[in-house]
Short mmCIF file of C-alpha atoms in Angstrom, two decimals:
data_model
loop_
_atom_site.label_atom_id
_atom_site.label_comp_id
_atom_site.label_asym_id
_atom_site.label_seq_id
_atom_site.Cartn_x
_atom_site.Cartn_y
_atom_site.Cartn_z
CA MET A 1 117.06 108.83 -2.93
CA PRO A 2 115.41 111.89 -1.71
CA ALA A 3 117.58 113.27 2.13
CA ASP A 4 115.56 112.40 4.92
CA ALA A 5 115.88 117.09 5.08
CA ASP A 6 114.42 117.36 2.12
CA VAL A 7 111.89 114.96 2.53
CA VAL A 8 110.74 116.66 5.92
CA ARG A 9 111.26 120.64 4.12
CA CYS A 10 109.15 119.57 1.56
CA ALA A 11 106.78 118.63 3.76
CA SER A 12 105.97 121.30 5.56
CA PRO A 13 103.70 122.66 7.00
CA TRP A 14 101.71 119.34 6.96
CA PRO A 15 104.21 116.72 7.05
CA GLY A 16 101.71 114.43 9.63
CA THR A 17 99.22 114.90 6.23
CA ALA A 18 102.50 114.11 4.09
CA ALA A 19 102.33 110.56 6.21
CA GLN A 20 98.84 110.24 4.96
CA LEU A 21 100.11 109.82 1.48
CA MET A 22 102.85 107.90 1.60
CA GLU A 23 101.19 105.14 4.18
CA SER A 24 98.68 105.12 1.62
CA LEU A 25 101.41 104.88 -1.45
CA SER A 26 103.12 101.94 0.59
CA SER A 27 99.63 99.94 0.46
CA LEU A 28 98.67 100.43 -3.12
CA GLY A 29 101.99 99.40 -4.55
CA PRO A 30 104.07 100.43 -7.91
CA GLY A 31 102.37 101.80 -10.15
CA SER A 32 100.27 104.88 -11.05
CA TRP A 33 97.30 105.94 -9.17
CA THR A 34 95.22 109.12 -9.23
CA ILE A 35 94.36 111.49 -6.35
CA GLU A 36 90.91 110.02 -5.21
CA ARG A 37 92.76 106.90 -4.99
CA ILE A 38 95.44 107.66 -2.71
CA CYS A 39 93.26 109.74 -0.79
CA SER A 40 90.66 106.84 -0.48
CA ALA A 41 93.38 104.27 0.50
CA ASN A 42 94.48 103.17 3.85
CA ALA A 43 90.76 104.85 5.43
CA VAL A 44 92.69 108.11 4.20
CA SER A 45 90.31 111.64 4.70
CA ILE A 46 91.80 114.05 2.97
CA ALA A 47 90.75 116.34 0.20
CA PRO A 48 91.54 116.08 -3.52
CA GLY A 49 93.10 119.32 -3.90
CA ASP A 50 95.12 119.83 -0.29
CA ALA A 51 96.73 115.79 -1.19
CA SER A 52 97.92 117.08 -4.59
CA GLN A 53 98.84 119.55 -3.23
CA VAL A 54 100.90 117.74 -0.35
CA LEU A 55 102.49 115.81 -3.15
CA SER A 56 103.77 118.21 -5.18
CA GLY A 57 105.17 119.53 -1.58
CA LEU A 58 107.27 116.29 -1.92
CA ALA A 59 107.71 115.62 -5.76
CA VAL A 60 109.93 118.94 -5.50
CA ALA A 61 112.28 116.11 -2.78
CA GLY A 62 112.57 113.08 -5.88
CA VAL A 63 109.42 111.22 -3.62
CA CYS A 64 106.80 110.90 -6.38
CA ALA A 65 105.87 112.34 -9.55
CA ARG A 66 102.71 113.46 -11.70
CA ALA A 67 101.88 112.16 -14.77
CA SER A 68 102.06 114.67 -17.50
CA ASP A 69 98.71 114.60 -18.08
CA GLY A 70 98.76 115.71 -14.04
CA GLY A 71 95.73 112.67 -13.85
CA ALA A 72 98.27 110.46 -11.73
CA TRP A 73 100.88 110.45 -9.52
CA SER A 74 103.98 107.43 -9.02
CA THR A 75 107.11 106.67 -6.71
CA HIS A 76 110.15 104.42 -7.54
CA LEU A 77 110.62 104.25 -3.91
CA ASN A 78 109.99 100.41 -2.86
CA ALA A 79 107.29 100.09 -0.06
CA ALA A 80 109.64 100.01 2.82
CA GLU A 81 111.61 103.34 1.55
CA ILE A 82 107.95 104.69 1.63
CA GLY A 83 106.77 103.59 5.35
CA ARG A 84 110.41 104.31 6.42
CA LEU A 85 109.88 108.69 5.22
CA ALA A 86 105.89 107.59 6.13
CA THR A 87 107.49 107.35 10.11
CA LEU A 88 110.12 109.78 9.18
CA LEU A 89 107.28 112.17 8.57
CA ARG A 90 105.08 111.10 11.86
CA GLY A 91 107.59 111.42 14.00
CA ALA A 92 108.02 115.69 12.21
CA GLU A 93 105.28 116.46 12.39
CA GLN A 94 104.60 115.43 16.33
CA TYR A 95 107.47 117.59 17.18
CA ARG A 96 105.78 120.33 15.24
CA ARG A 97 102.96 119.86 17.08
CA LEU A 98 105.20 120.00 20.33
CA ARG A 99 106.10 123.65 19.43
CA LEU A 100 102.92 125.22 18.63
CA ASP A 101 101.07 123.06 21.62
CA ALA A 102 104.13 123.89 24.75
CA PRO A 103 102.84 125.25 28.10
CA SER A 104 102.93 128.34 28.58
CA LEU A 105 104.30 129.29 31.94
CA GLU A 106 103.88 132.61 33.98
CA LEU A 107 105.17 133.11 37.90
CA ALA A 108 101.79 134.37 40.21
CA VAL A 109 103.38 136.29 43.09
CA THR A 110 102.01 137.46 46.18
CA MET A 111 104.19 139.91 48.36
CA PRO A 112 104.59 140.42 51.42
CA MET A 113 102.57 143.09 53.18
CA THR A 114 104.00 146.22 52.75
CA PRO A 115 106.57 148.10 53.49
CA SER A 116 108.54 144.45 52.16
CA ARG A 117 112.50 144.22 52.08
CA LEU A 118 111.19 141.17 49.10
CA GLU A 119 109.81 144.27 47.37
CA GLN A 120 112.80 146.88 47.41
CA GLU A 121 115.30 144.47 45.92
CA LEU A 122 112.77 143.46 43.02
CA PRO A 123 112.08 146.45 40.52
CA GLY A 124 108.77 146.49 40.33
CA SER A 125 106.00 147.50 37.14
CA PRO A 126 102.57 149.42 37.41
CA GLY A 127 100.33 146.79 38.60
CA ARG A 128 103.43 144.25 38.43
CA PRO A 129 104.66 143.91 42.45
CA GLY A 130 108.73 142.99 42.49
CA GLY A 131 107.78 142.29 38.32
CA TYR A 132 105.39 139.03 38.92
CA LEU A 133 101.95 138.63 37.99
CA PRO A 134 99.31 139.22 41.22
CA THR A 135 98.02 136.04 41.94
CA THR A 136 94.96 137.88 42.22
CA SER A 137 95.23 138.66 38.86
CA ALA A 138 95.79 135.35 37.80
CA PHE A 139 92.92 134.40 39.89
CA LEU A 140 90.80 136.81 37.00
CA ARG A 141 92.82 135.79 34.28
CA LEU A 142 91.60 132.18 35.10
CA ALA A 143 88.29 133.08 35.99
CA THR A 144 87.85 135.22 32.42
CA ALA A 145 88.65 132.40 30.69
CA ALA A 146 86.64 130.23 31.14
CA GLN A 147 84.62 128.87 29.01
CA SER A 148 81.87 126.31 30.51
CA ARG A 149 83.78 125.64 34.04
CA LEU A 150 85.88 127.29 36.92
CA VAL A 151 86.82 125.19 39.54
CA VAL A 152 88.92 126.62 42.34
CA MET A 153 90.08 124.16 44.97
CA MET A 154 91.57 125.26 48.32
CA PRO A 155 92.25 123.70 51.78
CA PHE A 156 91.79 125.88 53.55
CA ILE A 157 90.15 130.05 53.90
CA ASP A 158 89.17 132.56 55.85
CA VAL A 159 86.53 135.73 56.12
CA ARG A 160 88.69 137.60 53.55
CA GLY A 161 89.13 134.98 52.01
CA PHE A 162 85.45 134.25 51.12
CA GLU A 163 85.68 138.17 49.99
CA TRP A 164 88.23 137.29 47.97
CA LEU A 165 86.46 134.13 46.18
CA ARG A 166 83.83 136.02 45.90
CA ASN A 167 85.56 138.67 43.79
CA VAL A 168 87.22 135.83 41.57
CA PHE A 169 83.73 133.49 40.87
CA GLU A 170 81.43 137.51 39.76
CA ALA A 171 84.77 138.05 36.80
CA ALA A 172 83.33 134.76 35.50
CA ASN A 173 80.33 134.41 32.80
CA ALA A 174 77.27 133.66 34.39
CA ASN A 175 77.03 130.44 32.47
CA VAL A 176 80.22 128.87 33.63
CA GLU A 177 80.32 126.31 36.51
CA LYS A 178 81.58 127.04 39.44
CA LEU A 179 82.96 124.51 41.72
CA LEU A 180 84.35 125.39 45.46
CA VAL A 181 86.77 122.66 46.45
CA LEU A 182 87.11 122.55 50.03
CA ARG A 183 89.31 120.24 53.00
CA ASP A 184 86.66 119.18 55.90
CA VAL A 185 83.60 121.41 54.92
CA ASP A 186 82.06 120.90 58.16
CA GLN A 187 84.20 123.48 59.62
CA TYR A 188 82.81 126.14 57.53
CA ALA A 189 78.75 125.12 58.04
CA VAL A 190 78.27 127.99 59.31
CA ASP A 191 79.98 130.86 56.71
CA LEU A 192 78.68 128.11 53.58
CA SER A 193 74.83 128.02 55.17
CA VAL A 194 74.59 131.37 56.92
CA HIS A 195 76.99 134.20 56.11
CA HIS A 196 77.29 133.20 52.47
CA GLY A 197 74.44 130.74 51.88
CA GLU A 198 73.21 132.49 49.38
CA TRP A 199 75.32 134.84 47.80
CA LEU A 200 76.66 130.67 46.69
CA ARG A 201 72.98 129.70 46.01
CA GLY A 202 72.45 132.95 44.02
CA MET A 203 75.79 131.67 42.51
CA ARG A 204 75.13 128.34 41.71
CA ILE A 205 78.35 127.28 43.11
CA GLY A 206 78.38 123.33 44.08
CA ILE A 207 80.45 122.79 47.04
CA ARG A 208 82.92 119.20 46.73
CA ASP A 209 84.40 118.42 50.20
CA TYR A 210 87.40 116.70 49.82
CA CYS A 211 87.85 114.51 53.30
CA VAL A 212 87.34 111.14 52.84
CA ALA A 213 87.48 108.08 55.35
CA HIS A 214 88.89 105.05 54.96
CA GLY A 215 88.63 102.55 56.88
CA ARG A 216 91.56 100.43 59.13
CA GLY A 217 94.77 99.24 58.17
CA ARG A 218 95.76 103.01 57.30
CA ALA A 219 98.23 104.76 58.78
CA LEU A 220 96.21 108.23 58.42
CA PRO A 221 92.22 107.52 58.44
CA LEU A 222 91.55 110.78 56.52
CA GLU A 223 92.73 111.02 52.92
CA THR A 224 92.23 115.13 52.28
CA PHE A 225 94.57 117.70 50.64
CA HIS A 226 97.05 120.43 50.84
CA ALA A 227 97.83 121.33 46.70
CA LYS A 228 95.82 125.11 45.94
CA ILE A 229 94.39 124.63 42.51
CA VAL A 230 92.69 126.88 40.38
CA LEU A 231 91.20 125.67 37.03
CA ALA A 232 89.48 126.96 33.93
CA ASP A 233 88.21 124.74 32.08
CA ASP A 234 90.73 122.32 30.31
CA ARG A 235 92.45 125.01 29.23
CA LEU A 236 95.04 127.07 31.73
CA ALA A 237 95.71 126.63 35.54
CA TYR A 238 97.67 128.17 39.12
CA VAL A 239 98.49 126.13 41.15
CA GLY A 240 100.31 127.16 43.53
CA SER A 241 100.89 128.13 48.16
CA ALA A 242 98.23 130.63 47.78
CA ASN A 243 95.19 129.50 49.62
CA VAL A 244 91.71 131.81 49.99
CA LEU A 245 92.91 133.61 52.99
CA GLY A 246 93.43 137.27 54.06
CA SER A 247 97.07 136.47 54.80
CA GLY A 248 97.34 134.39 50.86
CA ASP A 249 96.30 138.24 49.46
CA GLY A 250 99.33 140.81 50.79
CA THR A 251 100.20 139.38 54.00
CA SER A 252 103.21 136.75 53.23
CA LEU A 253 104.91 135.77 49.91
CA GLU A 254 102.75 133.48 47.93
CA ALA A 255 104.34 131.93 45.02
CA GLY A 256 102.17 129.26 42.03
CA VAL A 257 102.67 129.08 37.92
CA LEU A 258 100.33 129.75 35.32
CA VAL A 259 99.88 127.76 33.09
CA ASP A 260 97.92 126.75 29.98
CA GLY A 261 98.35 123.61 26.58
CA GLN A 262 99.45 120.12 27.79
CA ALA A 263 100.44 121.22 31.47
CA ALA A 264 96.87 122.29 32.04
CA LEU A 265 95.88 119.20 30.02
CA GLN A 266 97.35 116.95 33.27
CA VAL A 267 96.45 119.62 35.45
CA ALA A 268 92.23 118.92 34.28
CA ARG A 269 92.53 115.61 35.19
CA LEU A 270 94.04 115.70 38.53
CA ILE A 271 90.93 117.88 39.23
CA GLY A 272 88.55 115.41 37.38
CA GLY A 273 89.79 112.81 39.82
CA VAL A 274 88.68 114.92 42.85
CA LEU A 275 85.58 115.54 42.26
CA ARG A 276 84.85 112.24 41.38
CA ILE A 277 85.64 110.65 45.11
CA ALA A 278 84.24 114.04 46.41
CA ARG A 279 81.88 114.48 48.66
CA VAL A 280 78.97 116.86 47.61
CA ILE A 281 77.89 119.65 49.37
#
């Protein structure tokens, strides 16, 4: 009986494909089968050449054997054992994917206005005050990373914030959809329509207002947000404390995380929900 560890080792680096082939063998039952028949069983779509390579690895572990003429494969294991090994290999594939897709996380920080006692306590390096990625650099990284959509979701913005926002959106590719989600847009009516209206229209920046009124029976009549999020597609996201304000760009200490992978997908799901209920301006 092949050892589980040997089966996983010999199936590497394609445990998912190996699991599919094992499930095919289990469904076919006892006997010798051509590689084409194995690949077509169970609606498995694997190229015969790839399947032969994976089965050759499993043969080393004693799971299957190749006929002397090289045209067929067989196994001495019963269907239950083959099914168990297929489940084992599915687990190995999931573990491999988790490791490959493990999200990276980097702290983005805005240090307090200089001179700062905090910054004096933390050794820095060129371009990294206190040793951290500056929030402004994190936002620009998001802008340049966006391929289809860039979303900036901030509850508050001021004059300096609009300048900061301009730098972020202008760093993105011209073909990228650009969305700004604000809280209670009416308070920014003059800024959005007069002071920055021409630029917003020229950049084709869509404005959304996440400030939703509820009827009676709710403790707070308005549903809104306090989160600060910047999202590039569903691949990279910032979640933190920095508003698009002057204070968020060098006055007070701000901190947030830059995440990708599965964590960015979770942020994208949240933003998707917000965009579906936010008011289009």
